[in-house]
Amino acid sequence: MTNNTDMEHHSEISHNRYNVLIEFAHIHLEFQRPELESVLSLHDIAIGRDCIEVPLPSSIPTVENYRPFLILSFDYHYAKEKFNLDDDGYVIQSDMSRFSKIDRTKPTIASVLSRCTLIRSAIELWGAGPSFDSCVEHARQLSSGCAGRITLENCMKLSSSWKITIHTLGTKFNREEQNDMRMKFAFFNLPGKVQMVNPTNEFLLIREVELDPKGTPLSQERDNFLSPPLAVYYGRVLGGIRDWRGNGRLDQFSLKKRSYLGPTSMDAELSLIMTNLGLVRNGSFCFDPFVGTGSILLTCGLRGGYCVGTDIDIRVLRGRSDEENVLSNFKQFRLNRPDLIRSDNALYHRHYRMNKPIYDVIVTDPPYGIRAGARKSGTKEEKIRAIPEDRRHDHIAQTKVYPVSDVMGDLLDVSARTLVMGGRLVYIIPSMRDFDVEKDLPNHECLEIAHVCYQPLQTELGRRVVVMKKVKEYDPSLRESYLSSVWINGPESAEKCANIRERLLEAAKLKPGYEEKAAYRKKRRQITREEKKKQRAKHV
Amino acid sequence: MRLLTHNYLQSTVKGTEKGYPLKIEATTIEYEESPFDAEFVRSLIPKIDYSTVLIGIQQISDKLEESNNIQGITIPDLPESIENEDLQEDLLKKLHTVLFDIHVVEGDLVCPDTGRRFNIKKGIPNMILHADEI
């Protein structure tokens, strides 16, 4: 029901539609849109189909650098049907519920968007423009559009307390200047009193400036007039608080406190993003074939998934003690215990009878030899000796090295076989910057790539999170054929990830100061060894 | 190990003709209630082998009786078949208890064909095959 003949003076942001400005954190840039799209799809919302992305206003014709903002524009009636637009106060839901009945009441936009780890906040956009004055002008037009009119009317009805917060990045305005800016919006004549501490409604006036790749303002000018804004936005804060990070929802800080952490534990933020990309929700059947210390599986559990984890290494599964293991992590967060099995993913079809696909999500950080080497069943020896019956229980079956190309091939094949149609596989692959996403990633006829997101770790090394969807039914008789077509460029592509440790070492050796650093590290290791010896001597 | 997991485990040791379902010889059984989700249980039904569920629950029941069921775990009565059964919430709740809330913490899974034992310790079954069994 858009009225296209409406005149919008300074921007294409129509007041006939319900507009939301999203502010992202300035990290994990490549993950932001895929995460947002994934979380929206959990509510059956697709950008392009159910809402549109409106270009940001800009005072500069072409902005090279990344802008941590996005405007989603909804048809008002759609928004009213889909969401609870009242959104007053603190309504961010913690998704700590598990297996609970599906909440049929309409969610608020904040509760939908706050699931995105990378979104800092969202505002109901009342005005926007490439300059302060154009933003004010645009805001004045709010009630000229059907959506804007209703929005304003709703605000006028409640005599709730309110305040305006000014969010300016890189520029400082004194109190007088700030009040001047606030007064420019006084024409709204909102009832209710201004309350600086915990008002019901918070309005946000954002002065956006251009940022450099690290997220700091490009211009170091002290004089505000010499560094004009890129855009100015004004709107009502959704979810009751201006910055969602760490507030009342699943956040990495509490995850960092979990009792069992190992060298390969996924950093909490990434596992939160991965479970969003995998569309984990209440009742999702989740599987991690390389569960290790269970950090990713834990996040699945926190999002309400039923969790299964397997690993070939019994030591990680059992953990360090009864108080420090995968199960204790789940217990710490009051989740039901996951099902853990010691098995070999290379022999998945041998251990498990899969007549029907069962998993909704497979999310994992496969072993690549950087932190934990990959192993599979079997022996290096030529002659295979049978183990006498009485020794079988305690016998630690020999394992041999499992080449990365096979790790990935098996992972994709197991996923293709055990995922339900439309189910998602989310995995991490370390890669150097020079990695051909088209040709070097593993393929499977039954799976389609949905997203590939790169996270730089060091100058040359980074992680890619790959999201695949099951699009075709698996035919067990074609297993050999599937496995032989995993690598377009041959298994050498896999080796690009496998030998990263060596490549890192080579790259580091070429850097200046390497010798000194290596000597220093050697000395430290010696010291630590001597300390440990002393400790052991004490206990004897 | 839950009965849901047991439903999928098999032995394919070299030379085994029929390694499914594995016989449950439990030494320690625990009960832990979990939140019930009817939709989730309903979605599982086409994915499990119901007769295996019945066999598994029988084996666990027998063990509980033997040890006088000190913890007082009640195993719900399940129908012989759920093919044409009307999947009412009552039945789904029973199925939920059987599949999710009963845990075999210590014991063995035994291959019905060869007798090969897979140990369960601290709730984790060890399915790793030895080199000569692959």
XYZ file of C-alpha atoms in Angstrom:
674
model
C 0.000 0.000 0.000
C 2.728 2.441 -0.835
C 1.752 5.765 -2.212
C 4.350 6.433 -4.833
C 3.216 9.891 -5.646
C 4.205 11.183 -2.233
C 6.944 13.752 -2.419
C 9.969 13.002 -0.303
C 12.268 15.962 -0.385
C 15.615 14.687 0.712
C 15.547 10.905 0.632
C 13.785 7.847 -0.657
C 12.794 6.880 2.857
C 9.045 7.039 2.599
C 6.884 7.902 5.575
C 4.181 5.727 4.043
C 6.206 2.765 5.128
C 7.497 1.557 8.480
C 11.237 2.098 8.489
C 13.791 0.599 10.820
C 17.411 1.718 11.073
C 19.758 -1.031 12.187
C 23.114 -0.205 13.722
C 25.743 -2.915 13.519
C 28.853 -3.384 15.592
C 32.013 -2.795 13.605
C 33.310 -6.358 13.678
C 32.829 -9.544 11.678
C 31.741 -7.397 8.787
C 31.169 -10.230 6.333
C 28.917 -12.004 8.805
C 26.506 -9.173 9.416
C 24.154 -9.491 6.490
C 24.138 -13.306 6.422
C 23.397 -13.352 10.152
C 20.614 -10.784 9.753
C 19.125 -12.661 6.798
C 19.272 -15.944 8.695
C 17.606 -14.540 11.800
C 14.907 -12.876 9.692
C 14.261 -16.142 7.893
C 13.538 -17.769 11.256
C 10.487 -15.510 11.222
C 9.841 -16.130 7.551
C 10.955 -12.638 6.593
C 13.022 -12.153 3.452
C 14.665 -8.905 2.433
C 13.379 -8.089 -1.008
C 10.163 -10.007 -0.562
C 8.727 -8.873 2.775
C 10.709 -5.699 3.251
C 13.145 -3.692 1.226
C 16.564 -2.317 1.945
C 16.648 1.411 1.409
C 19.961 3.077 0.499
C 21.462 5.146 3.295
C 21.443 8.905 2.846
C 24.907 10.231 2.160
C 26.574 13.605 2.012
C 29.347 12.117 -0.120
C 28.472 10.587 -3.498
C 30.622 7.482 -3.104
C 31.653 6.138 0.254
C 34.477 3.613 0.010
C 34.450 2.505 3.590
C 32.048 0.270 5.399
C 29.017 1.870 7.041
C 27.587 -0.025 10.033
C 23.995 0.929 9.255
C 21.156 -0.594 7.297
C 17.595 0.632 6.719
C 14.807 -1.899 6.346
C 11.532 -0.590 5.066
C 8.275 -2.474 5.674
C 4.834 -2.007 4.260
C 2.958 -0.655 7.277
C 0.149 -3.193 7.217
C 2.597 -6.029 6.881
C 4.558 -4.695 9.854
C 1.398 -4.328 11.931
C 0.341 -7.903 11.153
C 3.737 -9.394 11.711
C 5.026 -7.537 14.732
C 3.887 -6.083 17.969
C 4.738 -2.488 17.141
C 4.026 -1.125 20.564
C 7.371 -2.200 21.895
C 7.410 -0.194 25.016
C 10.223 -0.718 27.440
C 12.630 -3.543 27.821
C 11.277 -6.330 25.681
C 14.346 -8.158 24.477
C 13.633 -11.805 25.004
C 16.362 -14.003 26.200
C 16.264 -17.118 24.092
C 17.205 -19.299 27.007
C 13.947 -21.184 26.689
C 14.331 -24.728 25.522
C 11.753 -27.044 24.065
C 9.069 -24.650 25.217
C 5.856 -24.267 23.341
C 6.153 -21.961 20.363
C 5.125 -18.480 21.357
C 2.248 -17.580 19.105
C 2.013 -13.979 20.185
C 3.559 -11.477 17.831
C 7.176 -10.649 18.505
C 8.461 -7.116 18.672
C 10.988 -6.078 16.062
C 13.560 -5.703 18.819
C 13.075 -9.255 20.009
C 13.543 -10.517 16.461
C 16.611 -8.428 15.691
C 18.283 -8.704 19.087
C 19.052 -12.318 18.354
C 21.679 -11.026 15.910
C 24.965 -10.964 17.742
C 26.280 -8.242 15.492
C 23.432 -5.758 15.793
C 23.921 -3.096 18.419
C 20.492 -1.536 18.195
C 17.550 -0.671 16.019
C 15.415 2.462 15.849
C 12.049 3.251 14.411
C 13.196 5.824 11.887
C 11.441 9.175 12.119
C 13.844 11.233 10.042
C 17.010 10.802 8.040
C 19.139 12.863 5.703
C 22.658 13.608 4.555
C 22.824 16.589 6.897
C 21.393 17.695 10.197
C 18.966 20.126 8.616
C 17.755 17.655 6.011
C 17.139 15.121 8.778
C 15.049 17.631 10.703
C 13.165 18.511 7.531
C 12.490 14.839 6.796
C 11.273 14.323 10.358
C 8.865 17.229 9.962
C 7.242 15.264 7.134
C 6.652 12.219 9.324
C 2.902 12.619 9.692
C 2.441 13.263 5.983
C 2.776 9.549 5.314
C 0.215 7.006 6.469
C 2.703 4.959 8.475
C 4.393 7.994 9.974
C 1.085 9.478 10.986
C 0.034 6.376 12.917
C 3.461 6.068 14.511
C 3.306 9.648 15.731
C -0.292 9.305 16.884
C 0.595 6.226 18.922
C 3.412 8.107 20.572
C 1.182 11.047 21.342
C -1.430 8.841 22.982
C 0.828 7.618 25.728
C 2.088 10.242 28.084
C 5.195 8.268 28.712
C 8.415 9.871 29.758
C 11.047 10.310 27.102
C 14.439 11.721 26.305
C 16.694 12.314 23.341
C 20.166 10.826 23.319
C 22.728 12.188 20.948
C 25.086 9.630 19.483
C 27.927 11.288 17.666
C 30.919 9.278 16.683
C 34.214 11.066 16.639
C 32.857 14.493 17.356
C 32.192 16.200 20.632
C 29.454 18.685 21.138
C 29.110 20.692 24.324
C 25.915 20.685 26.339
C 24.623 23.847 24.755
C 25.161 22.539 21.258
C 23.491 19.285 22.187
C 20.451 21.034 23.562
C 20.211 23.112 20.418
C 20.123 19.908 18.422
C 17.426 18.469 20.657
C 15.318 21.585 20.386
C 15.213 21.242 16.624
C 12.929 18.262 17.159
C 10.706 20.008 19.690
C 8.090 20.532 16.985
C 6.832 17.025 17.677
C 5.373 18.387 20.894
C 5.346 15.044 22.647
C 3.298 14.867 25.805
C 4.873 13.265 28.812
C 7.847 14.651 30.602
C 11.474 14.584 29.679
C 13.235 12.146 31.945
C 16.935 11.555 31.655
C 17.091 8.394 33.730
C 15.162 5.350 32.511
C 12.458 7.031 30.461
C 9.877 4.840 28.746
C 10.861 6.056 25.322
C 14.321 6.946 24.212
C 14.903 8.848 21.016
C 18.212 8.665 19.306
C 19.826 11.338 17.185
C 22.726 9.770 15.333
C 25.391 11.738 13.562
C 27.134 9.283 11.282
C 30.681 9.918 10.090
C 32.839 7.974 7.718
C 34.880 5.263 9.421
C 38.176 3.706 8.411
C 38.445 -0.089 7.992
C 39.161 -0.461 11.694
C 36.022 1.418 12.667
C 37.559 4.635 13.863
C 36.414 7.951 12.382
C 38.308 8.837 9.254
C 38.560 12.505 9.987
C 40.657 13.610 12.927
C 39.365 17.159 12.693
C 38.514 18.729 16.000
C 36.301 21.374 14.558
C 32.912 19.796 13.999
C 32.120 22.046 11.100
C 35.197 20.866 9.256
C 34.065 17.269 9.457
C 30.493 17.234 8.305
C 28.402 14.170 8.940
C 27.898 11.429 6.411
C 24.275 11.171 7.444
C 22.019 12.091 10.339
C 19.255 9.893 11.693
C 16.509 10.436 14.234
C 14.178 7.853 15.657
C 12.708 5.945 18.556
C 14.855 3.274 20.119
C 13.407 -0.226 19.860
C 13.830 -2.720 22.681
C 14.060 0.006 25.266
C 17.793 0.290 25.382
C 20.240 1.911 23.062
C 22.983 -0.708 22.980
C 22.007 -4.351 23.039
C 25.462 -5.751 23.374
C 25.599 -7.861 26.469
C 22.206 -6.793 27.666
C 19.761 -9.449 28.746
C 20.303 -11.766 25.843
C 22.656 -14.578 25.073
C 26.054 -13.040 25.113
C 29.565 -14.214 24.867
C 30.525 -12.929 28.272
C 28.559 -15.493 30.178
C 29.730 -18.160 27.779
C 33.329 -17.252 28.532
C 32.698 -18.201 32.137
C 31.795 -21.782 31.361
C 33.592 -24.350 33.461
C 35.209 -26.407 30.722
C 37.331 -24.738 28.123
C 39.944 -26.310 25.958
C 42.521 -25.144 23.431
C 40.081 -25.650 20.617
C 37.077 -24.042 22.259
C 35.319 -21.866 19.772
C 35.254 -18.263 20.753
C 31.799 -17.690 22.081
C 30.824 -14.901 19.727
C 31.551 -16.950 16.646
C 29.546 -19.906 17.930
C 26.614 -17.562 18.574
C 26.835 -16.310 14.998
C 27.203 -19.828 13.607
C 24.105 -21.063 15.372
C 22.205 -18.131 13.907
C 23.502 -18.922 10.449
C 22.389 -22.507 11.011
C 18.886 -21.376 11.987
C 18.979 -23.160 15.334
C 15.709 -22.689 17.175
C 13.604 -24.349 19.840
C 13.341 -28.005 18.968
C 16.085 -28.028 16.340
C 17.836 -31.365 16.186
C 21.496 -30.281 16.275
C 24.608 -32.298 15.620
C 28.316 -31.600 15.976
C 30.440 -34.445 14.579
C 33.672 -32.981 16.009
C 32.232 -31.863 19.295
C 35.508 -31.587 21.239
C 34.858 -29.471 24.330
C 31.295 -28.823 23.182
C 31.408 -25.045 22.908
C 29.377 -24.890 19.703
C 26.971 -27.550 20.893
C 26.412 -25.568 24.076
C 25.211 -22.602 22.040
C 22.819 -24.901 20.193
C 21.481 -26.007 23.537
C 21.085 -22.421 24.705
C 19.020 -21.719 21.620
C 16.679 -24.545 22.446
C 18.150 -27.283 20.293
C 18.286 -30.996 21.075
C 22.021 -31.706 21.001
C 24.067 -34.633 19.806
C 27.842 -34.563 19.686
C 30.384 -37.118 18.569
C 34.154 -37.229 18.691
C 36.833 -39.814 18.199
C 38.847 -38.498 21.131
C 37.589 -39.870 24.410
C 39.711 -37.504 26.429
C 37.919 -34.375 25.254
C 34.543 -36.049 25.627
C 35.257 -37.011 29.208
C 36.888 -33.717 29.989
C 39.363 -33.031 32.742
C 37.223 -34.261 35.597
C 33.640 -34.751 36.659
C 33.321 -31.034 37.181
C 35.033 -30.014 33.992
C 33.596 -31.671 30.917
C 31.087 -31.132 28.159
C 28.236 -32.266 30.379
C 29.197 -29.934 33.206
C 29.021 -26.989 30.810
C 25.470 -27.914 29.915
C 24.636 -28.409 33.560
C 26.103 -25.035 34.438
C 23.622 -23.398 32.085
C 20.806 -25.611 33.317
C 20.321 -27.370 30.014
C 19.422 -31.000 29.598
C 22.414 -33.135 28.904
C 23.432 -33.596 25.280
C 23.906 -37.052 23.826
C 27.578 -37.753 23.355
C 28.976 -40.696 21.468
C 32.514 -41.707 20.867
C 32.590 -42.500 17.177
C 34.533 -41.847 14.003
C 32.970 -39.478 11.526
C 34.858 -41.214 8.732
C 32.790 -44.290 9.550
C 29.509 -42.538 10.290
C 27.508 -44.838 8.044
C 29.007 -47.812 9.862
C 28.176 -46.645 13.379
C 24.726 -45.218 12.685
C 21.734 -46.715 11.000
C 20.200 -43.826 9.108
C 17.073 -44.741 7.299
C 15.726 -41.252 7.359
C 17.522 -37.919 7.614
C 17.185 -36.573 11.125
C 19.253 -33.459 11.708
C 18.010 -29.925 11.245
C 21.410 -28.372 11.778
C 24.965 -29.640 11.690
C 27.342 -27.060 13.076
C 30.984 -27.765 13.686
C 34.606 -26.675 13.756
C 36.396 -29.591 12.065
C 39.962 -30.458 13.013
C 42.500 -28.920 10.670
C 45.780 -29.649 12.317
C 46.243 -26.094 13.538
C 45.082 -26.668 17.052
C 43.978 -30.272 17.180
C 45.051 -32.892 14.729
C 42.441 -34.995 13.010
C 42.450 -38.705 13.500
C 40.401 -41.599 12.253
C 40.112 -45.285 13.062
C 42.648 -47.665 11.654
C 46.299 -48.271 12.054
C 49.495 -47.131 10.474
C 50.821 -50.666 10.582
C 50.875 -52.999 7.632
C 49.757 -56.060 9.503
C 46.568 -55.636 11.437
C 46.581 -57.568 14.682
C 43.414 -58.681 16.364
C 42.967 -57.558 19.934
C 42.380 -60.373 22.399
C 38.839 -60.327 23.785
C 39.781 -59.689 27.395
C 41.726 -56.578 26.489
C 39.146 -54.958 24.223
C 37.458 -52.701 26.775
C 40.549 -50.823 27.801
C 42.279 -50.923 24.490
C 42.697 -47.505 23.010
C 42.144 -48.170 19.360
C 44.950 -46.905 17.222
C 44.186 -43.995 15.053
C 45.894 -42.725 12.011
C 46.088 -39.294 10.518
C 42.964 -38.262 8.697
C 43.812 -36.016 5.776
C 41.880 -32.751 5.680
C 40.529 -33.558 2.242
C 38.844 -36.633 3.709
C 37.679 -34.809 6.832
C 35.793 -32.358 4.639
C 34.589 -34.943 2.166
C 33.175 -37.091 4.939
C 31.650 -34.093 6.679
C 29.798 -33.036 3.556
C 28.708 -36.563 2.787
C 27.441 -37.232 6.306
C 25.627 -33.897 6.213
C 24.058 -34.597 2.837
C 22.897 -37.921 4.145
C 21.612 -36.981 7.575
C 20.253 -33.457 7.171
C 16.567 -32.979 6.489
C 15.718 -31.134 3.288
C 16.514 -27.482 3.768
C 18.628 -28.305 6.809
C 21.897 -26.449 7.207
C 25.540 -27.355 7.618
C 27.700 -24.632 9.140
C 31.408 -25.253 9.375
C 34.640 -23.354 9.775
C 37.556 -23.606 7.425
C 40.777 -21.760 8.132
C 42.179 -20.224 5.025
C 44.709 -17.787 3.835
C 43.442 -14.670 2.163
C 44.365 -16.148 -1.201
C 41.641 -18.700 -1.228
C 39.391 -19.161 -4.211
C 35.945 -19.422 -2.695
C 34.562 -20.652 -5.976
C 37.055 -23.426 -6.606
C 38.696 -24.322 -3.326
C 35.677 -25.083 -1.173
C 34.422 -28.666 -1.015
C 31.251 -29.513 -2.909
C 28.456 -32.015 -2.732
C 25.684 -32.600 -5.220
C 23.076 -32.552 -2.471
C 24.284 -29.356 -0.811
C 24.288 -25.767 -1.967
C 26.381 -22.942 -0.530
C 24.241 -20.288 1.146
C 26.915 -18.055 2.695
C 30.671 -17.792 2.997
C 31.941 -15.290 5.581
C 35.559 -14.398 6.135
C 36.945 -13.453 9.515
C 40.508 -12.139 9.399
C 42.655 -13.416 12.252
C 46.064 -12.212 11.191
C 47.261 -10.431 8.110
C 47.360 -13.540 5.962
C 45.309 -16.014 7.906
C 41.628 -16.000 8.560
C 38.624 -18.192 9.105
C 35.819 -18.734 6.719
C 32.452 -19.831 7.972
C 30.644 -21.750 5.265
C 26.900 -22.307 5.353
C 25.409 -24.997 3.138
C 21.807 -26.032 2.604
C 20.536 -29.455 1.704
C 18.721 -29.131 -1.589
C 18.658 -32.661 -2.975
C 17.815 -36.079 -1.540
C 20.769 -38.333 -0.807
C 21.176 -41.605 -2.660
C 23.329 -44.048 -0.632
C 24.282 -45.978 -3.741
C 26.012 -42.881 -5.072
C 28.271 -42.423 -2.060
C 31.531 -43.177 -3.877
C 30.589 -40.853 -6.690
C 29.694 -38.054 -4.260
C 32.991 -38.442 -2.413
C 35.084 -38.424 -5.552
C 33.632 -35.116 -6.753
C 34.119 -33.161 -3.529
C 37.098 -31.163 -4.761
C 36.952 -29.252 -8.035
C 40.647 -28.512 -7.916
C 41.511 -31.848 -6.388
C 42.508 -32.552 -2.791
C 45.251 -29.911 -3.109
C 42.566 -27.365 -2.212
C 42.101 -29.106 1.089
C 45.792 -29.081 1.689
C 45.669 -25.302 1.441
C 43.918 -25.390 4.793
C 45.805 -28.308 6.200
C 49.261 -26.941 5.889
C 48.418 -23.596 7.338
C 50.625 -24.214 10.337
C 53.638 -24.663 8.081
C 52.685 -21.741 5.879
C 52.203 -19.517 8.914
C 55.618 -20.530 10.160
C 57.204 -19.772 6.823
C 55.486 -16.404 6.608
C 56.568 -15.599 10.173
C 60.206 -16.526 9.500
C 60.379 -13.915 6.800
C 59.305 -11.177 9.146
C 61.919 -9.062 10.928
C 62.524 -9.841 14.566
C 61.543 -13.456 14.125
C 64.815 -14.792 15.509
C 64.557 -12.792 18.701
C 60.939 -13.727 19.232
C 61.694 -17.408 18.702
C 64.553 -17.267 21.213
C 62.335 -15.488 23.716
C 59.570 -18.072 23.353
C 62.077 -20.885 23.762
C 63.337 -19.369 26.969
C 59.803 -19.003 28.307
C 59.042 -22.625 27.529
C 62.153 -23.653 29.422
C 61.105 -21.639 32.429
C 57.624 -23.153 32.374
C 59.079 -26.654 32.137
C 61.334 -26.032 35.105
C 58.423 -24.688 37.146
C 56.390 -27.762 36.356
C 59.257 -29.990 37.423
C 59.466 -28.179 40.718
C 55.707 -28.532 41.215
C 55.873 -32.244 40.548
C 58.852 -32.643 42.895
C 56.835 -30.996 45.643
C 53.950 -33.426 45.292
C 56.042 -36.541 45.297
C 22.852 -42.531 26.358
C 19.197 -41.955 25.602
C 16.939 -44.425 23.874
C 16.722 -41.993 20.992
C 20.465 -42.401 20.408
C 20.276 -46.162 20.923
C 17.731 -46.218 18.107
C 20.434 -45.392 15.597
C 23.431 -47.337 16.898
C 24.535 -50.487 15.125
C 27.510 -52.782 14.858
C 29.006 -53.265 11.422
C 32.115 -55.068 12.563
C 33.568 -57.014 9.654
C 31.670 -60.238 9.267
C 28.584 -59.173 11.197
C 25.338 -60.138 9.529
C 22.839 -58.237 11.588
C 24.212 -55.811 14.167
C 20.973 -53.994 14.947
C 19.428 -53.323 17.352
C 22.122 -53.538 19.983
C 21.133 -55.207 23.216
C 21.227 -52.886 26.215
C 22.918 -54.340 29.267
C 22.696 -51.478 31.695
C 24.388 -51.354 35.067
C 23.450 -47.774 35.948
C 20.270 -46.063 34.825
C 19.263 -42.479 35.570
C 16.146 -40.472 35.100
C 16.215 -36.764 34.292
C 13.063 -34.945 33.351
C 13.196 -32.593 30.398
C 10.670 -30.076 29.025
C 8.082 -31.641 26.786
C 7.553 -30.365 23.245
C 4.722 -32.166 21.481
C 5.665 -30.922 18.026
C 9.216 -32.084 18.427
C 8.213 -35.582 19.529
C 5.697 -35.778 16.715
C 8.386 -34.846 14.190
C 10.610 -37.628 15.472
C 8.125 -40.444 14.967
C 8.778 -41.032 11.271
C 12.502 -40.967 11.987
C 12.729 -43.684 14.593
C 12.334 -47.430 14.575
C 9.499 -47.929 17.026
C 10.052 -51.634 17.570
C 13.597 -50.875 18.658
C 12.208 -48.410 21.184
C 10.001 -51.140 22.631
C 12.849 -53.632 22.782
C 15.146 -51.094 24.395
C 12.620 -50.063 27.010
C 11.956 -53.711 27.823
C 15.633 -54.371 28.403
C 15.867 -51.360 30.679
C 12.702 -52.347 32.546
C 14.076 -55.802 33.185
C 17.237 -54.330 34.619
C 15.294 -51.945 36.848
C 13.218 -54.812 38.201
C 16.349 -56.812 38.901
C 17.851 -54.004 40.943
C 14.540 -53.348 42.700
C 14.292 -49.982 40.993
C 15.806 -48.099 43.910
C 15.300 -44.735 42.263
C 11.635 -45.412 41.667
C 11.705 -44.757 37.955
C 8.362 -45.376 36.306
C 8.466 -46.618 32.767
C 5.308 -45.624 30.922
C 3.280 -48.223 29.074
C 3.658 -47.967 25.359
C 1.368 -49.516 22.735
C 2.614 -52.319 20.522
C 2.462 -50.156 17.470
C 1.911 -46.492 16.745
C 1.198 -46.902 13.044
C -2.484 -46.200 13.151
C -2.517 -44.754 16.595
C -4.004 -41.387 17.112
C -1.032 -39.385 18.307
C -2.655 -37.723 21.282
C -0.656 -35.647 23.705
C -0.833 -38.456 26.281
C 0.971 -40.861 24.045
C 3.452 -38.234 22.938
C 4.277 -37.494 26.571
C 4.982 -41.173 27.224
C 7.126 -41.362 24.147
C 8.968 -38.256 25.274
C 9.764 -39.799 28.651
C 11.007 -42.989 27.068
C 13.129 -41.333 24.407
C 14.560 -38.400 26.361
C 14.344 -38.827 30.088
C 15.847 -42.245 30.659
C 19.626 -42.419 30.506
C 21.867 -45.454 30.472
C 24.898 -44.117 32.271
C 26.952 -47.291 32.642
C 26.679 -50.568 30.834
C 27.256 -52.228 27.517
C 25.642 -52.451 24.140
C 25.920 -55.978 22.809
C 25.772 -57.032 19.192
C 22.936 -59.550 18.741
C 24.943 -61.415 16.116
C 28.560 -61.572 17.275
C 28.276 -60.606 20.947
C 30.783 -57.769 20.436
C 30.429 -55.380 23.341
C 30.423 -51.597 23.106
C 31.000 -50.056 26.489
C 28.987 -47.164 27.876
C 30.782 -45.097 30.471
C 29.500 -41.868 32.030
C 26.690 -41.945 29.527
C 28.993 -42.044 26.522
C 28.912 -45.163 24.331
C 32.210 -46.073 22.718
C 31.558 -47.180 19.143
C 35.129 -47.062 17.903
C 36.032 -50.069 15.792
C 39.451 -51.632 16.008
C 41.609 -51.815 12.939
C 40.795 -55.449 12.340
C 37.052 -54.847 12.519
C 36.712 -52.192 9.870
